[in-house]
Amino acid sequence: MGAVRDPEATRARIFDAAVAEFARHGIAGARIDRIAAEAKANKQLIYAYFGNKAELFTHVLEKKMLDLAAAVPVLPDAMDAWIDRLLDYHAAHPELLRLLFWEGLEYGTRELPDEAERQDHYARKVATLRDGQERGIISDAIPARDLLFLLVAMANWAAVVPQMKRILVGGEDTDADRLRASIKEAARRLVAT
């Protein structure tokens, strides 16, 4: 009796292998044959399920960003908790920031393949912050879109450049705790009314 085919399990294996491959090597350096080998799938299935390499990358990044949005919604009423959850999420899922960094290297300021969807994704987060500003629970001194960018940058930068974090902040657990407290204090000051 032959092996039972499970298309969803195969898609999941391909997706997981693609996440690892793109996080490790970026868009240009990733290889479909390595993804296929890791996923125990043939290359034709990858193309059939996800399209070409650039389309696969776009799909991978979109799904990882949706996972983050679902796991860590913006909380204007609880900014400390949001920053903590964002820091914890990226510590547990470092591949997302790596994927975004590779995307930045590949595309720079050029339009992304899923630009409209990405704008919608961020517009919802900005609207949440703007709502907090309109309700007077966070400062409107900085426009909501800039505020989101600044808060995310503060929370994410140490994970993007761990070597810089180690050199400037230190590499001990106490240093990481101190940095987290500093990020949260800076966030509190940015949003304070």
C-alpha positions as a Python dict, from the first residue, in 0.01 Angstrom:
ca = {
    (1, 'M'): (0, 0, 0),
    (2, 'G'): (140, 341, -99),
    (3, 'A'): (192, 640, 128),
    (4, 'V'): (-117, 846, 205),
    (5, 'R'): (-91, 1195, 63),
    (6, 'D'): (-179, 1482, 290),
    (7, 'P'): (-167, 1807, 92),
    (8, 'E'): (-216, 2028, 400),
    (9, 'A'): (69, 1859, 586),
    (10, 'T'): (289, 1897, 278),
    (11, 'R'): (199, 2265, 246),
    (12, 'A'): (280, 2314, 616),
    (13, 'R'): (618, 2142, 578),
    (14, 'I'): (698, 2356, 274),
    (15, 'F'): (592, 2670, 459),
    (16, 'D'): (807, 2590, 764),
    (17, 'A'): (1105, 2503, 547),
    (18, 'A'): (1058, 2826, 350),
    (19, 'V'): (1046, 3034, 668),
    (20, 'A'): (1375, 2884, 785),
    (21, 'E'): (1540, 2914, 443),
    (22, 'F'): (1436, 3276, 384),
    (23, 'A'): (1527, 3380, 739),
    (24, 'R'): (1871, 3223, 696),
    (25, 'H'): (1951, 3330, 340),
    (26, 'G'): (1715, 3609, 235),
    (27, 'I'): (1524, 3620, -90),
    (28, 'A'): (1819, 3619, -327),
    (29, 'G'): (2015, 3356, -135),
    (30, 'A'): (1728, 3116, -67),
    (31, 'R'): (1712, 2802, -280),
    (32, 'I'): (1394, 2619, -373),
    (33, 'D'): (1584, 2289, -388),
    (34, 'R'): (1688, 2329, -21),
    (35, 'I'): (1329, 2411, 76),
    (36, 'A'): (1208, 2103, -112),
    (37, 'A'): (1469, 1880, 51),
    (38, 'E'): (1390, 2009, 401),
    (39, 'A'): (1015, 1974, 341),
    (40, 'K'): (1051, 1630, 182),
    (41, 'A'): (855, 1759, -116),
    (42, 'N'): (938, 1806, -479),
    (43, 'K'): (1006, 2147, -631),
    (44, 'Q'): (707, 2122, -863),
    (45, 'L'): (475, 2104, -562),
    (46, 'I'): (627, 2421, -421),
    (47, 'Y'): (566, 2604, -748),
    (48, 'A'): (215, 2461, -771),
    (49, 'Y'): (122, 2562, -416),
    (50, 'F'): (303, 2894, -384),
    (51, 'G'): (428, 3015, -723),
    (52, 'N'): (784, 3133, -780),
    (53, 'K'): (1042, 3210, -512),
    (54, 'A'): (942, 3576, -477),
    (55, 'E'): (574, 3479, -443),
    (56, 'L'): (664, 3217, -183),
    (57, 'F'): (859, 3478, 15),
    (58, 'T'): (565, 3721, -2),
    (59, 'H'): (328, 3448, 118),
    (60, 'V'): (562, 3350, 403),
    (61, 'L'): (609, 3706, 524),
    (62, 'E'): (239, 3789, 497),
    (63, 'K'): (144, 3484, 704),
    (64, 'K'): (410, 3557, 968),
    (65, 'M'): (289, 3918, 998),
    (66, 'L'): (-70, 3804, 1035),
    (67, 'D'): (42, 3565, 1309),
    (68, 'L'): (206, 3858, 1490),
    (69, 'A'): (-101, 4079, 1446),
    (70, 'A'): (-324, 3809, 1593),
    (71, 'A'): (-88, 3728, 1880),
    (72, 'V'): (7, 4086, 1971),
    (73, 'P'): (-263, 4339, 1885),
    (74, 'V'): (-178, 4706, 1948),
    (75, 'L'): (-313, 4802, 2291),
    (76, 'P'): (-333, 5180, 2340),
    (77, 'D'): (-495, 5121, 2680),
    (78, 'A'): (-203, 4904, 2795),
    (79, 'M'): (113, 5016, 2618),
    (80, 'D'): (348, 4853, 2874),
    (81, 'A'): (178, 4518, 2821),
    (82, 'W'): (188, 4564, 2443),
    (83, 'I'): (561, 4641, 2446),
    (84, 'D'): (624, 4337, 2670),
    (85, 'R'): (422, 4112, 2439),
    (86, 'L'): (597, 4251, 2132),
    (87, 'L'): (942, 4194, 2284),
    (88, 'D'): (845, 3844, 2396),
    (89, 'Y'): (696, 3757, 2057),
    (90, 'H'): (1009, 3855, 1867),
    (91, 'A'): (1231, 3674, 2116),
    (92, 'A'): (1026, 3358, 2054),
    (93, 'H'): (993, 3418, 1677),
    (94, 'P'): (1315, 3587, 1559),
    (95, 'E'): (1251, 3477, 1201),
    (96, 'L'): (989, 3748, 1141),
    (97, 'L'): (1232, 4035, 1194),
    (98, 'R'): (1492, 3854, 987),
    (99, 'L'): (1240, 3818, 705),
    (100, 'L'): (1153, 4187, 725),
    (101, 'F'): (1522, 4280, 728),
    (102, 'W'): (1591, 4064, 420),
    (103, 'E'): (1289, 4218, 249),
    (104, 'G'): (1429, 4563, 321),
    (105, 'L'): (1765, 4467, 174),
    (106, 'E'): (1602, 4321, -136),
    (107, 'Y'): (1340, 4587, -209),
    (108, 'G'): (1472, 4900, -40),
    (109, 'T'): (1221, 5175, -111),
    (110, 'R'): (1075, 5001, -418),
    (111, 'E'): (712, 4891, -405),
    (112, 'L'): (651, 4550, -250),
    (113, 'P'): (454, 4280, -432),
    (114, 'D'): (186, 4296, -161),
    (115, 'E'): (210, 4670, -92),
    (116, 'A'): (-166, 4734, -79),
    (117, 'E'): (-226, 4449, 165),
    (118, 'R'): (67, 4566, 379),
    (119, 'Q'): (-69, 4921, 386),
    (120, 'D'): (-406, 4785, 502),
    (121, 'H'): (-233, 4575, 769),
    (122, 'Y'): (-54, 4877, 913),
    (123, 'A'): (-351, 5112, 865),
    (124, 'R'): (-548, 4900, 1113),
    (125, 'K'): (-268, 4930, 1371),
    (126, 'V'): (-236, 5305, 1313),
    (127, 'A'): (-615, 5342, 1350),
    (128, 'T'): (-595, 5169, 1688),
    (129, 'L'): (-331, 5417, 1807),
    (130, 'R'): (-524, 5711, 1658),
    (131, 'D'): (-832, 5594, 1848),
    (132, 'G'): (-626, 5599, 2169),
    (133, 'Q'): (-515, 5952, 2084),
    (134, 'E'): (-872, 6066, 2016),
    (135, 'R'): (-983, 5917, 2348),
    (136, 'G'): (-702, 6109, 2520),
    (137, 'I'): (-531, 5802, 2667),
    (138, 'I'): (-214, 5849, 2464),
    (139, 'S'): (-51, 6169, 2345),
    (140, 'D'): (-126, 6309, 2003),
    (141, 'A'): (202, 6506, 2000),
    (142, 'I'): (337, 6255, 1746),
    (143, 'P'): (115, 6149, 1454),
    (144, 'A'): (-16, 5793, 1506),
    (145, 'R'): (168, 5647, 1205),
    (146, 'D'): (501, 5795, 1321),
    (147, 'L'): (431, 5684, 1677),
    (148, 'L'): (371, 5325, 1567),
    (149, 'F'): (695, 5330, 1367),
    (150, 'L'): (893, 5466, 1663),
    (151, 'L'): (746, 5222, 1916),
    (152, 'V'): (800, 4921, 1690),
    (153, 'A'): (1153, 5037, 1609),
    (154, 'M'): (1241, 5066, 1978),
    (155, 'A'): (1099, 4727, 2056),
    (156, 'N'): (1252, 4551, 1755),
    (157, 'W'): (1593, 4704, 1698),
    (158, 'A'): (1780, 4497, 1959),
    (159, 'A'): (1658, 4176, 1796),
    (160, 'V'): (1758, 4299, 1450),
    (161, 'V'): (2111, 4397, 1554),
    (162, 'P'): (2200, 4170, 1848),
    (163, 'Q'): (2569, 4248, 1809),
    (164, 'M'): (2499, 4618, 1866),
    (165, 'K'): (2283, 4533, 2167),
    (166, 'R'): (2562, 4320, 2316),
    (167, 'I'): (2828, 4588, 2259),
    (168, 'L'): (2624, 4888, 2377),
    (169, 'V'): (2391, 4739, 2637),
    (170, 'G'): (2573, 4425, 2747),
    (171, 'G'): (2509, 4057, 2700),
    (172, 'E'): (2394, 3949, 3045),
    (173, 'D'): (2034, 3876, 3146),
    (174, 'T'): (2043, 4177, 3378),
    (175, 'D'): (2140, 4393, 3082),
    (176, 'A'): (1846, 4260, 2879),
    (177, 'D'): (1612, 4328, 3172),
    (178, 'R'): (1746, 4682, 3205),
    (179, 'L'): (1704, 4744, 2832),
    (180, 'R'): (1346, 4616, 2843),
    (181, 'A'): (1271, 4853, 3129),
    (182, 'S'): (1433, 5138, 2934),
    (183, 'I'): (1232, 5061, 2621),
    (184, 'K'): (912, 5056, 2824),
    (185, 'E'): (1002, 5384, 2995),
    (186, 'A'): (1078, 5546, 2657),
    (187, 'A'): (746, 5416, 2522),
    (188, 'R'): (562, 5554, 2825),
    (189, 'R'): (720, 5895, 2766),
    (190, 'L'): (629, 5891, 2396),
    (191, 'V'): (263, 5818, 2469),
    (192, 'A'): (223, 6015, 2794),
    (193, 'T'): (-56, 6272, 2783),
}
